[in-house]
Amino acid sequence: MPWAKAEDFVELKERFPELEIVESGNSTSLHIKKESLIELLKELKNRGFKLFIDHSVVDLKDILEKEKDFRNAVKENLIAFPEDRLSRFQAFYILYNVDEKKRVMVKTRTDGTLPTVEKLWFAGKWAERECYDMFGIEYEGHENLVRAFMWDTYPYFPLRKDFPLEGFPEQDLPSLNEVLWGDRLEGTMNYERKHAIVPTLEDLEITEKKRLKKKAQIVLNWGPLHPGTHGTMWFLFDLEGERIVQTDVILGQLHRGVEKLAENEMYNQFLVYTDRMDYLSALCSNQAWVVAIERILGIEEDVPEKAKYIRTMMSELQRINSHLLWLGTYALDLGALTVFLYAFKEREKIMDILEGITGARLTISYPRVGGVRMDLPEGALEVIRAFIKRFPKELSDWERILTRNRIWLRRNKDVGVITPEDAYFYGVTGPVVRGSGIPYDMRKLEPYDAYAEVDFDIPVGDVGDCYDRYLVRIEEMRQSVRIVEQCLSKLEKIPRSAPFFAEVPKEKKLKLTIDGIGLKVPTGEIYSSGENPRGELGFYVFSMGGVKPYRVKVRPPSYYNLSIYPHLMKDRVIADAVTILASIDPVVGETDR
Amino acid sequence: MESVVAGVVIAVIKILVILGIVLGVGAYLTWVERKVAAHIQRRPGPMVVGWHGLLQPIADGLKLITKEDLFPRYGNKFLYNLAIVLALVPATLVFAVVPFGPEFELFGYRIKPILTDVNVALLLVFGLGSLAVYAIAIAGWASNSKYPLIGSMRKAGIIISYEVAITFAVMGPLILAGTLSTYEIVQRQIEQNLWYIWVQPIAFVVFLFSLLAETGRVPFDIQEAEAELVTGFTVEYGGMKFGLFPLVEWYVEVLSLSAIAVVLFFGGWSPINIPFMGFVDPLFFLGPFSPYVWFLLKVTVLFLFILWLHWTLPRYRIDQITEIAWKVMLPLALINIVLTAIIAPVVWR
């Protein structure tokens, strides 16, 4: 387990007398009062906890109101400073020490205000905007405290416990024209109005007017529907000629409130929502979620070997699949039209294999808590073996078109350079951080399923430009093929009759079935993450017992990877916008959730 | 009087033939491009409309013509329509000075298979080529939209840069031939027993680069760059008005500049050349049609080469393109002029 030990922080006690160090089985957390939070975070950053993983808030309202729940939570040490019965929110920060390979969680309590960490980590700035949006936490000193996903005039905070799941349907939300200028334009089919009544669309006008006061010549709207953004993402570029002076990112076009849904669904029901977050790597997200629940249940060891190998193999196929989509669209963005079709042809084969095994192509939901949904069908292993035998040859064919191509090099070399310090500051993970030379890969740092037993390397770049990220992803595909090969040889040895779903010894205590109905998770919390093709997909699960989680925070790799985009775009031209964005490779389903 | 009437009739027939060939072939080149691209990408391409999709261009044309004619609300309608005319007319006019074959005699009239054999033909070609800038700049401006504007500015920047390079590049063949008339240039190459490609490889490379840049082919297709600018200056055009721009840029212009390249460097309608020795014609059995077939063959090969590049390479960035034009191509062309001046007496003899 990559969590720091309590003794690592003993000397901090002298500086922060009220600091509490709690080491539960699943995590290590430091409880600190709000006043000295920034001091502590700064100290931790100096001590090597440089990589920002995640920050969010848990609304404790329901717990504080119910005495029994409260006592349970206090017994499990879930709440920082339980003597404080008035502060409604508990904030947590997760940091990672890259050199010593350990993680720590910092917790604090608040009643609605927190100091901002934007000076320490830019990624924190985005996380804080999200918390402001969802919980209404005011961050003191935050430079740009506007809503992250909902629109400006939205009056509610959806992730608070008193916000109903179905929202307030009878209420008609006013358009921004009506709110800000008192316009009364009746009817949706009124073509006299210059803008639709959807408030987010009018956001554009406000934002653009704000922008135009600055000195840029043109404000270019890039998105929300633009082929270069690979999804419904929205960028505003302030242009001087073709040079970009400033970039704005507007998110929320695909916001579905996945975290709110998680609080109202059973553990296995939430599995299908993980498909729809990063829809290009559904199996990896499924696996990360399932592993997180298995860890909090403590049955990670009980999962049969066969299920572990199947999951690992399928995830790696999915990783190749996702990287192929990336490669195709990346080349397409840079004008190499043909590689796109080559990549998609191979991708189609993987899709067919996945469909043959799981019955679905995109939103798969194949793993289950305790194993997989069903056994591999007859012939699956042969098909996969045939595929991976051919695939490396295809890959080197494409590389011959691209890797040493002069145009390709000129478009990619020294474009969008991310230094290691930047990588920590912006909290990027996955191939983006590995392109900068930091071997940060959850498959090695906190191995789950069969990753501990298979042999593979982590490719890293040296400069951190787009070309390095390209090479890293290409090499990752080769490594995935290696992993799939090892899983295949292992699976061929395991008899067909071997179980693919866990048998739990204490059946009375834990009801583990494939459909997952009635699966109860004990009181506790966990932060567990898996390595998605886009980076570290983490799940912070806060459970108060029962069949539904109390709070689930998803750490979306694309969201934090995207936060470095405005920084990288400074003083670049529009043509680099596609290069850099595609090399970061965000998926909107995940940034917005 | 009779000769004037005959001259007019011959000219009208030539115009009709050339227009028919250029626009018809232009439309069918879309099919060729789609087929070539498809086979490069390991797929069959259009297969449904007609045998191997042979009727596809007609179906496409019908679809484009019957589409609603949309117009951006705050655009300038006059300029918007003028841009299309300005794009189509100069590109087609270039074919007025393309010689398709040697002079022949029919019913007692001596006919040159070239519309007008003017003595400043090449000047005309590059003059008309430069007019393309106006079409694109106006198209971008009249649309009243940001993407077209950026796209058209990019294209204007490229054309201005490469216009200089291409003009200096053709200086080499001009020095060797000593004339600006396209028909005469081919005649000189036949008389001198020399395709100018053998002594002008540098000029040919510069010409090829400029050809790609001016016609907006990969790796210089940044004016449309789907991923960044959607389709650049044609964003606000719809229906056949939209269809005309690629038709002009990708097919008519490529065709005309390829024809000029064949005239300048590959001896026009002459068969295979052995430098300073003579010509070998494996197609002698075609008799009087052999020169036309040779001309067509050379243009086709060049066109297919451009397609091959288009569907293989990524694209450059605007600053890199202009950098290549001014820092590499222009000095190369200038060096070439000096070299040509040194070897020219050998060729003239």
Short mmCIF file of C-alpha atoms in Angstrom, two decimals, chain A residues 194 208 218-222 226-228 239 242 333-338 341-342 345 394 401 405 407-408 410-411 415 572-576 578, chain B residues 37 39-43 73-74 146-147 149-150 154 218-219 221-222 226-230 310-320 323-324:
data_model
loop_
_atom_site.label_atom_id
_atom_site.label_comp_id
_atom_site.label_asym_id
_atom_site.label_seq_id
_atom_site.Cartn_x
_atom_site.Cartn_y
_atom_site.Cartn_z
CA LYS A 194 -30.70 36.71 -30.36
CA GLU A 208 -16.84 37.28 -24.63
CA ILE A 218 -10.12 38.39 -31.86
CA VAL A 219 -11.76 36.15 -29.31
CA LEU A 220 -12.04 32.82 -31.03
CA ASN A 221 -14.70 30.44 -29.84
CA TRP A 222 -13.29 26.98 -30.05
CA HIS A 226 -15.62 21.59 -32.73
CA PRO A 227 -13.81 18.68 -34.34
CA GLY A 228 -10.54 19.64 -32.68
CA LEU A 239 -5.81 35.98 -30.40
CA GLU A 242 -2.63 33.69 -34.86
CA ASP A 333 -5.54 16.61 -36.14
CA LEU A 334 -2.06 17.03 -37.51
CA GLY A 335 -3.28 16.31 -41.01
CA ALA A 336 -2.11 12.71 -41.46
CA LEU A 337 -5.48 11.43 -42.55
CA THR A 338 -4.54 7.90 -43.35
CA LEU A 341 -8.15 4.71 -40.67
CA TYR A 342 -5.27 2.32 -40.04
CA LYS A 345 -9.17 -0.78 -38.38
CA GLU A 394 0.88 -2.91 -37.63
CA ILE A 401 4.83 6.86 -41.38
CA ASN A 405 8.74 12.02 -40.39
CA ILE A 407 6.88 17.23 -40.65
CA TRP A 408 5.72 15.19 -37.70
CA ARG A 410 8.52 19.78 -36.56
CA ARG A 411 4.93 19.80 -35.43
CA VAL A 415 5.64 22.00 -28.51
CA ARG A 572 1.48 29.38 -29.14
CA VAL A 573 -0.45 29.54 -32.42
CA ILE A 574 -3.84 28.01 -33.15
CA ALA A 575 -2.29 25.11 -35.02
CA ASP A 576 -0.57 24.08 -31.77
CA VAL A 578 -4.88 20.84 -31.56
CA ALA B 37 -7.41 7.67 -50.95
CA HIS B 39 -7.04 2.22 -51.52
CA ILE B 40 -4.25 3.94 -49.59
CA GLN B 41 -6.41 3.55 -46.52
CA ARG B 42 -7.30 -0.10 -47.24
CA ARG B 43 -10.97 0.40 -48.00
CA ARG B 73 -26.75 36.97 -41.88
CA TYR B 74 -24.25 39.79 -41.60
CA LYS B 146 -13.78 34.23 -37.59
CA TYR B 147 -12.75 30.83 -38.88
CA LEU B 149 -11.13 35.00 -41.86
CA ILE B 150 -8.24 33.18 -40.21
CA ARG B 154 -3.35 31.95 -43.77
CA VAL B 218 -1.05 18.39 -47.85
CA PRO B 219 1.41 19.20 -46.28
CA ASP B 221 -3.41 22.50 -46.46
CA ILE B 222 -3.54 24.75 -43.45
CA GLU B 226 -10.34 20.51 -40.49
CA ALA B 227 -9.12 19.97 -36.98
CA GLU B 228 -8.39 23.63 -36.19
CA LEU B 229 -10.43 25.75 -38.58
CA VAL B 230 -13.14 23.22 -39.46
CA HIS B 310 -1.87 14.24 -49.67
CA TRP B 311 -2.98 10.99 -48.11
CA THR B 312 0.33 10.20 -46.43
CA LEU B 313 1.86 13.27 -44.83
CA PRO B 314 0.85 15.39 -41.85
CA ARG B 315 0.58 19.14 -42.33
CA TYR B 316 2.96 21.95 -41.47
CA ARG B 317 2.21 24.95 -39.31
CA ILE B 318 1.73 28.34 -40.97
CA ASP B 319 4.95 29.83 -39.62
CA GLN B 320 6.90 26.78 -40.76
CA GLU B 323 9.70 29.94 -43.22
CA ILE B 324 10.38 27.24 -45.80
#
